[in-house]
Structure formats: structure tokens, C-alpha cells
């Protein structure tokens, strides 16, 4: 199998796994957002195998899939911030391929950037839902804290993938 076929096939498998895992929800929030069974893990792991360029392409694709296959449209900025950018930033883990420590640091950074995208969307688009007298920033920060729970579920899965799966698969340089 040539390199490009390997990358496309691996990306498709990771997208499919992530999409399926995104349907296993522990809880779902009223204006979108949920805690899933580590649905970010395949998207964070793929760039480790195939590099940052393909990782970013795949993660942006995942954001579009998340919207098309069950997302909610509230505002054009929400589409951009809550789907395209929020999931798209997960591909940056491809820049942190050196070892487990850097990969986990990159994964934390990627999930934090996803949180910031949702936070910004919450302030701009959903600020009107903040209770009377509460800052839209505080409201959005609390509402989007589901990303922290998702990260707590995802990190152990990433460690397992890195230590048990990565040594057995081909990496693209």
C-alpha cells in the first residue's frame, strides 16, 4: 500500500471510530455539547501516526462531520467556532510527536484550544442564555467545562493508544 492510501485509510478509520464514539454519550447539554466515550481520542491520535498536515485536515473534517451528522445550527459563528475550529484544532497533536510526554502536552493544548473555541462561542452566540446578573464569560466558562470531563476520560485512552497501539503500527514521517 502506498503512503497516500495508508494516510487516507487511517484517517477514515479514525474518523469512523471518533464518530461512533461520539454517539456513546454520558450526558448531553441543552444547547449542544456532550461528554462522550473518548470520542476525541482517535482524532488526537491520528496526527501522531500521519503528521500535522494530515492531522489538521482530518480534524477539520471531523468538525464538519460532527455538524452534518447531528450538530445544531444557531448562528454562523457557532458553526465556525463550535464545530470547524473547535474540532479542527485537535490536529495540532501532530506537532507533538517526539515522545509520550510531548504528545500528552500537545493533547492537553489541543483540548484547551477546543475549550477556548467553545468559550468564545458561548460568550458571542450564547451569552443571552446567561442568568440575569451573570457575566456571559462566566456562564460560558461553566457551561463548557464539559470539555474538562471529556479530557479526563480521553487522556488515559491516549496513554493506552500511545503505549500499546503505536508501537505496532506504521508511522508516516
PDB file of C-alpha atoms in Angstrom:
ATOM      1  CA  UNK A   1       0.000   0.000   0.000  1.00  0.00           C
ATOM      2  CA  UNK A   2       1.417   3.392  -0.916  1.00  0.00           C
ATOM      3  CA  UNK A   3       1.822   6.221   1.592  1.00  0.00           C
ATOM      4  CA  UNK A   4      -1.170   8.287   0.453  1.00  0.00           C
ATOM      5  CA  UNK A   5      -3.516   5.288   0.523  1.00  0.00           C
ATOM      6  CA  UNK A   6      -2.273   4.454   4.032  1.00  0.00           C
ATOM      7  CA  UNK A   7      -2.898   8.010   5.247  1.00  0.00           C
ATOM      8  CA  UNK A   8      -6.382   8.203   3.722  1.00  0.00           C
ATOM      9  CA  UNK A   9      -7.363   4.787   5.048  1.00  0.00           C
ATOM     10  CA  UNK A  10      -6.001   5.515   8.532  1.00  0.00           C
ATOM     11  CA  UNK A  11      -7.763   8.897   8.563  1.00  0.00           C
ATOM     12  CA  UNK A  12     -11.061   7.338   7.506  1.00  0.00           C
ATOM     13  CA  UNK A  13     -10.788   4.695  10.226  1.00  0.00           C
ATOM     14  CA  UNK A  14     -10.032   7.300  12.882  1.00  0.00           C
ATOM     15  CA  UNK A  15     -12.914   9.480  11.689  1.00  0.00           C
ATOM     16  CA  UNK A  16     -15.284   6.498  11.804  1.00  0.00           C
ATOM     17  CA  UNK A  17     -14.128   5.476  15.286  1.00  0.00           C
ATOM     18  CA  UNK A  18     -14.454   9.035  16.578  1.00  0.00           C
ATOM     19  CA  UNK A  19     -17.904   9.440  15.072  1.00  0.00           C
ATOM     20  CA  UNK A  20     -19.133   6.169  16.575  1.00  0.00           C
ATOM     21  CA  UNK A  21     -17.670   7.045  19.989  1.00  0.00           C
ATOM     22  CA  UNK A  22     -19.390  10.446  19.807  1.00  0.00           C
ATOM     23  CA  UNK A  23     -22.750   8.645  19.910  1.00  0.00           C
ATOM     24  CA  UNK A  24     -21.877   6.999  23.248  1.00  0.00           C
ATOM     25  CA  UNK A  25     -22.836   9.906  25.499  1.00  0.00           C
ATOM     26  CA  UNK A  26     -22.653  10.006  29.268  1.00  0.00           C
ATOM     27  CA  UNK A  27     -24.651  13.240  29.245  1.00  0.00           C
ATOM     28  CA  UNK A  28     -25.731  15.916  26.795  1.00  0.00           C
ATOM     29  CA  UNK A  29     -26.135  19.630  27.384  1.00  0.00           C
ATOM     30  CA  UNK A  30     -29.228  21.595  26.273  1.00  0.00           C
ATOM     31  CA  UNK A  31     -27.579  23.965  23.748  1.00  0.00           C
ATOM     32  CA  UNK A  32     -25.252  21.302  22.355  1.00  0.00           C
ATOM     33  CA  UNK A  33     -22.167  19.704  23.799  1.00  0.00           C
ATOM     34  CA  UNK A  34     -21.793  16.334  25.463  1.00  0.00           C
ATOM     35  CA  UNK A  35     -19.421  14.096  27.369  1.00  0.00           C
ATOM     36  CA  UNK A  36     -18.673  11.023  25.288  1.00  0.00           C
ATOM     37  CA  UNK A  37     -16.685   7.826  25.469  1.00  0.00           C
ATOM     38  CA  UNK A  38     -13.348   9.443  24.482  1.00  0.00           C
ATOM     39  CA  UNK A  39     -14.523  10.451  21.017  1.00  0.00           C
ATOM     40  CA  UNK A  40     -11.614  12.889  20.684  1.00  0.00           C
ATOM     41  CA  UNK A  41      -9.021  10.131  21.164  1.00  0.00           C
ATOM     42  CA  UNK A  42      -8.895   8.848  17.552  1.00  0.00           C
ATOM     43  CA  UNK A  43      -8.708  12.423  16.236  1.00  0.00           C
ATOM     44  CA  UNK A  44      -5.916  13.322  18.661  1.00  0.00           C
ATOM     45  CA  UNK A  45      -4.075  10.063  17.914  1.00  0.00           C
ATOM     46  CA  UNK A  46      -4.232  10.174  14.102  1.00  0.00           C
ATOM     47  CA  UNK A  47      -1.757  13.098  13.712  1.00  0.00           C
ATOM     48  CA  UNK A  48       0.710  11.094  15.776  1.00  0.00           C
ATOM     49  CA  UNK A  49       0.665   8.465  13.026  1.00  0.00           C
ATOM     50  CA  UNK A  50       0.418  10.631   9.930  1.00  0.00           C
ATOM     51  CA  UNK A  51       1.749  14.051  10.905  1.00  0.00           C
ATOM     52  CA  UNK A  52       0.355  17.524  11.437  1.00  0.00           C
ATOM     53  CA  UNK A  53      -0.805  18.330   7.897  1.00  0.00           C
ATOM     54  CA  UNK A  54      -2.959  15.240   7.535  1.00  0.00           C
ATOM     55  CA  UNK A  55      -3.921  15.505  11.192  1.00  0.00           C
ATOM     56  CA  UNK A  56      -5.291  19.005  10.713  1.00  0.00           C
ATOM     57  CA  UNK A  57      -7.162  18.005   7.552  1.00  0.00           C
ATOM     58  CA  UNK A  58      -8.722  15.063   9.381  1.00  0.00           C
ATOM     59  CA  UNK A  59      -9.626  17.042  12.483  1.00  0.00           C
ATOM     60  CA  UNK A  60     -11.286  19.813  10.453  1.00  0.00           C
ATOM     61  CA  UNK A  61     -13.151  17.094   8.553  1.00  0.00           C
ATOM     62  CA  UNK A  62     -14.295  15.659  11.884  1.00  0.00           C
ATOM     63  CA  UNK A  63     -15.690  19.045  12.873  1.00  0.00           C
ATOM     64  CA  UNK A  64     -17.722  19.174   9.679  1.00  0.00           C
ATOM     65  CA  UNK A  65     -18.920  15.587  10.241  1.00  0.00           C
ATOM     66  CA  UNK A  66     -19.955  16.431  13.795  1.00  0.00           C
ATOM     67  CA  UNK A  67     -22.086  19.254  12.473  1.00  0.00           C
ATOM     68  CA  UNK A  68     -23.572  17.396   9.491  1.00  0.00           C
ATOM     69  CA  UNK A  69     -24.333  14.219  11.451  1.00  0.00           C
ATOM     70  CA  UNK A  70     -26.054  15.764  14.425  1.00  0.00           C
ATOM     71  CA  UNK A  71     -24.918  19.294  15.072  1.00  0.00           C
ATOM     72  CA  UNK A  72     -27.157  22.209  15.896  1.00  0.00           C
ATOM     73  CA  UNK A  73     -27.115  25.442  13.901  1.00  0.00           C
ATOM     74  CA  UNK A  74     -27.675  28.550  15.988  1.00  0.00           C
ATOM     75  CA  UNK A  75     -25.535  31.127  14.229  1.00  0.00           C
ATOM     76  CA  UNK A  76     -22.810  31.151  11.530  1.00  0.00           C
ATOM     77  CA  UNK A  77     -20.196  31.943  14.199  1.00  0.00           C
ATOM     78  CA  UNK A  78     -21.351  28.940  16.192  1.00  0.00           C
ATOM     79  CA  UNK A  79     -20.809  26.715  13.159  1.00  0.00           C
ATOM     80  CA  UNK A  80     -17.271  28.047  12.781  1.00  0.00           C
ATOM     81  CA  UNK A  81     -16.313  28.149  16.483  1.00  0.00           C
ATOM     82  CA  UNK A  82     -18.170  25.105  17.850  1.00  0.00           C
ATOM     83  CA  UNK A  83     -17.515  22.716  15.006  1.00  0.00           C
ATOM     84  CA  UNK A  84     -14.933  23.652  12.392  1.00  0.00           C
ATOM     85  CA  UNK A  85     -12.374  25.324  14.673  1.00  0.00           C
ATOM     86  CA  UNK A  86     -13.159  23.520  17.934  1.00  0.00           C
ATOM     87  CA  UNK A  87     -12.557  20.110  16.406  1.00  0.00           C
ATOM     88  CA  UNK A  88     -10.057  21.367  13.837  1.00  0.00           C
ATOM     89  CA  UNK A  89      -7.547  22.389  16.490  1.00  0.00           C
ATOM     90  CA  UNK A  90      -7.301  18.785  17.699  1.00  0.00           C
ATOM     91  CA  UNK A  91      -4.989  18.081  14.759  1.00  0.00           C
ATOM     92  CA  UNK A  92      -2.165  20.098  16.305  1.00  0.00           C
ATOM     93  CA  UNK A  93      -1.045  16.983  18.171  1.00  0.00           C
ATOM     94  CA  UNK A  94       0.891  16.141  15.005  1.00  0.00           C
ATOM     95  CA  UNK A  95       3.382  18.816  16.026  1.00  0.00           C
ATOM     96  CA  UNK A  96       3.993  16.941  19.307  1.00  0.00           C
ATOM     97  CA  UNK A  97       5.170  13.547  18.072  1.00  0.00           C
ATOM     98  CA  UNK A  98       8.535  13.272  19.838  1.00  0.00           C
ATOM     99  CA  UNK A  99       7.509  11.090  22.796  1.00  0.00           C
ATOM    100  CA  UNK A 100       4.615  10.331  25.142  1.00  0.00           C
ATOM    101  CA  UNK A 101       5.293  13.399  27.284  1.00  0.00           C
ATOM    102  CA  UNK A 102       5.194  15.834  24.346  1.00  0.00           C
ATOM    103  CA  UNK A 103       2.193  14.024  22.836  1.00  0.00           C
ATOM    104  CA  UNK A 104       0.242  14.400  26.086  1.00  0.00           C
ATOM    105  CA  UNK A 105       1.275  18.065  26.337  1.00  0.00           C
ATOM    106  CA  UNK A 106       0.081  18.592  22.767  1.00  0.00           C
ATOM    107  CA  UNK A 107      -3.162  16.777  23.542  1.00  0.00           C
ATOM    108  CA  UNK A 108      -3.782  18.987  26.590  1.00  0.00           C
ATOM    109  CA  UNK A 109      -3.062  22.047  24.467  1.00  0.00           C
ATOM    110  CA  UNK A 110      -5.406  20.848  21.707  1.00  0.00           C
ATOM    111  CA  UNK A 111      -8.222  20.185  24.166  1.00  0.00           C
ATOM    112  CA  UNK A 112      -7.630  23.560  25.826  1.00  0.00           C
ATOM    113  CA  UNK A 113      -7.837  25.277  22.435  1.00  0.00           C
ATOM    114  CA  UNK A 114     -11.082  23.399  21.779  1.00  0.00           C
ATOM    115  CA  UNK A 115     -12.356  24.689  25.121  1.00  0.00           C
ATOM    116  CA  UNK A 116     -11.389  28.262  24.150  1.00  0.00           C
ATOM    117  CA  UNK A 117     -13.305  27.944  20.867  1.00  0.00           C
ATOM    118  CA  UNK A 118     -16.428  26.827  22.749  1.00  0.00           C
ATOM    119  CA  UNK A 119     -15.863  29.516  25.387  1.00  0.00           C
ATOM    120  CA  UNK A 120     -15.689  32.232  22.739  1.00  0.00           C
ATOM    121  CA  UNK A 121     -18.786  30.886  21.010  1.00  0.00           C
ATOM    122  CA  UNK A 122     -20.582  30.824  24.341  1.00  0.00           C
ATOM    123  CA  UNK A 123     -19.792  34.466  25.008  1.00  0.00           C
ATOM    124  CA  UNK A 124     -20.616  35.684  21.491  1.00  0.00           C
ATOM    125  CA  UNK A 125     -23.516  33.452  20.475  1.00  0.00           C
ATOM    126  CA  UNK A 126     -24.981  32.045  23.682  1.00  0.00           C
ATOM    127  CA  UNK A 127     -24.330  34.885  26.126  1.00  0.00           C
ATOM    128  CA  UNK A 128     -28.027  35.716  26.117  1.00  0.00           C
ATOM    129  CA  UNK A 129     -28.713  32.455  27.991  1.00  0.00           C
ATOM    130  CA  UNK A 130     -26.665  33.595  30.976  1.00  0.00           C
ATOM    131  CA  UNK A 131     -28.811  34.057  34.080  1.00  0.00           C
ATOM    132  CA  UNK A 132     -29.675  37.640  34.917  1.00  0.00           C
ATOM    133  CA  UNK A 133     -26.701  39.364  36.512  1.00  0.00           C
ATOM    134  CA  UNK A 134     -24.194  36.701  35.474  1.00  0.00           C
ATOM    135  CA  UNK A 135     -21.415  37.519  33.076  1.00  0.00           C
ATOM    136  CA  UNK A 136     -21.664  35.708  29.728  1.00  0.00           C
ATOM    137  CA  UNK A 137     -17.977  34.823  30.179  1.00  0.00           C
ATOM    138  CA  UNK A 138     -18.615  33.074  33.500  1.00  0.00           C
ATOM    139  CA  UNK A 139     -21.709  31.379  32.101  1.00  0.00           C
ATOM    140  CA  UNK A 140     -19.789  30.119  29.073  1.00  0.00           C
ATOM    141  CA  UNK A 141     -16.811  29.009  31.171  1.00  0.00           C
ATOM    142  CA  UNK A 142     -19.032  26.886  33.401  1.00  0.00           C
ATOM    143  CA  UNK A 143     -21.229  25.571  30.592  1.00  0.00           C
ATOM    144  CA  UNK A 144     -18.253  24.488  28.503  1.00  0.00           C
ATOM    145  CA  UNK A 145     -16.469  22.804  31.390  1.00  0.00           C
ATOM    146  CA  UNK A 146     -17.773  19.546  29.916  1.00  0.00           C
ATOM    147  CA  UNK A 147     -14.538  19.624  27.888  1.00  0.00           C
ATOM    148  CA  UNK A 148     -12.604  19.082  31.132  1.00  0.00           C
ATOM    149  CA  UNK A 149     -14.635  15.945  31.870  1.00  0.00           C
ATOM    150  CA  UNK A 150     -14.110  14.789  28.287  1.00  0.00           C
ATOM    151  CA  UNK A 151     -10.357  15.371  28.685  1.00  0.00           C
ATOM    152  CA  UNK A 152     -10.258  13.340  31.908  1.00  0.00           C
ATOM    153  CA  UNK A 153     -11.860  10.428  30.048  1.00  0.00           C
ATOM    154  CA  UNK A 154      -9.664  10.855  26.949  1.00  0.00           C
ATOM    155  CA  UNK A 155      -6.174  11.110  28.486  1.00  0.00           C
ATOM    156  CA  UNK A 156      -5.980   7.517  29.806  1.00  0.00           C
ATOM    157  CA  UNK A 157      -7.186   6.268  26.419  1.00  0.00           C
ATOM    158  CA  UNK A 158      -4.452   8.271  24.695  1.00  0.00           C
ATOM    159  CA  UNK A 159      -1.833   6.793  27.017  1.00  0.00           C
ATOM    160  CA  UNK A 160      -3.043   3.293  26.143  1.00  0.00           C
ATOM    161  CA  UNK A 161      -3.047   4.074  22.434  1.00  0.00           C
ATOM    162  CA  UNK A 162       0.457   5.508  22.618  1.00  0.00           C
ATOM    163  CA  UNK A 163       1.965   2.686  24.664  1.00  0.00           C
ATOM    164  CA  UNK A 164       0.082  -0.336  23.275  1.00  0.00           C
ATOM    165  CA  UNK A 165      -1.055   0.538  19.742  1.00  0.00           C
ATOM    166  CA  UNK A 166       1.524   2.966  18.372  1.00  0.00           C
ATOM    167  CA  UNK A 167       4.464   0.506  18.594  1.00  0.00           C
ATOM    168  CA  UNK A 168       2.514  -1.946  16.428  1.00  0.00           C
ATOM    169  CA  UNK A 169       1.535   0.362  13.583  1.00  0.00           C
ATOM    170  CA  UNK A 170       3.373   2.120  10.793  1.00  0.00           C
ATOM    171  CA  UNK A 171       4.056   5.825  11.277  1.00  0.00           C
ATOM    172  CA  UNK A 172       4.320   8.208   8.349  1.00  0.00           C
ATOM    173  CA  UNK A 173       7.165  10.694   8.628  1.00  0.00           C
TER     174      UNK A 173
END
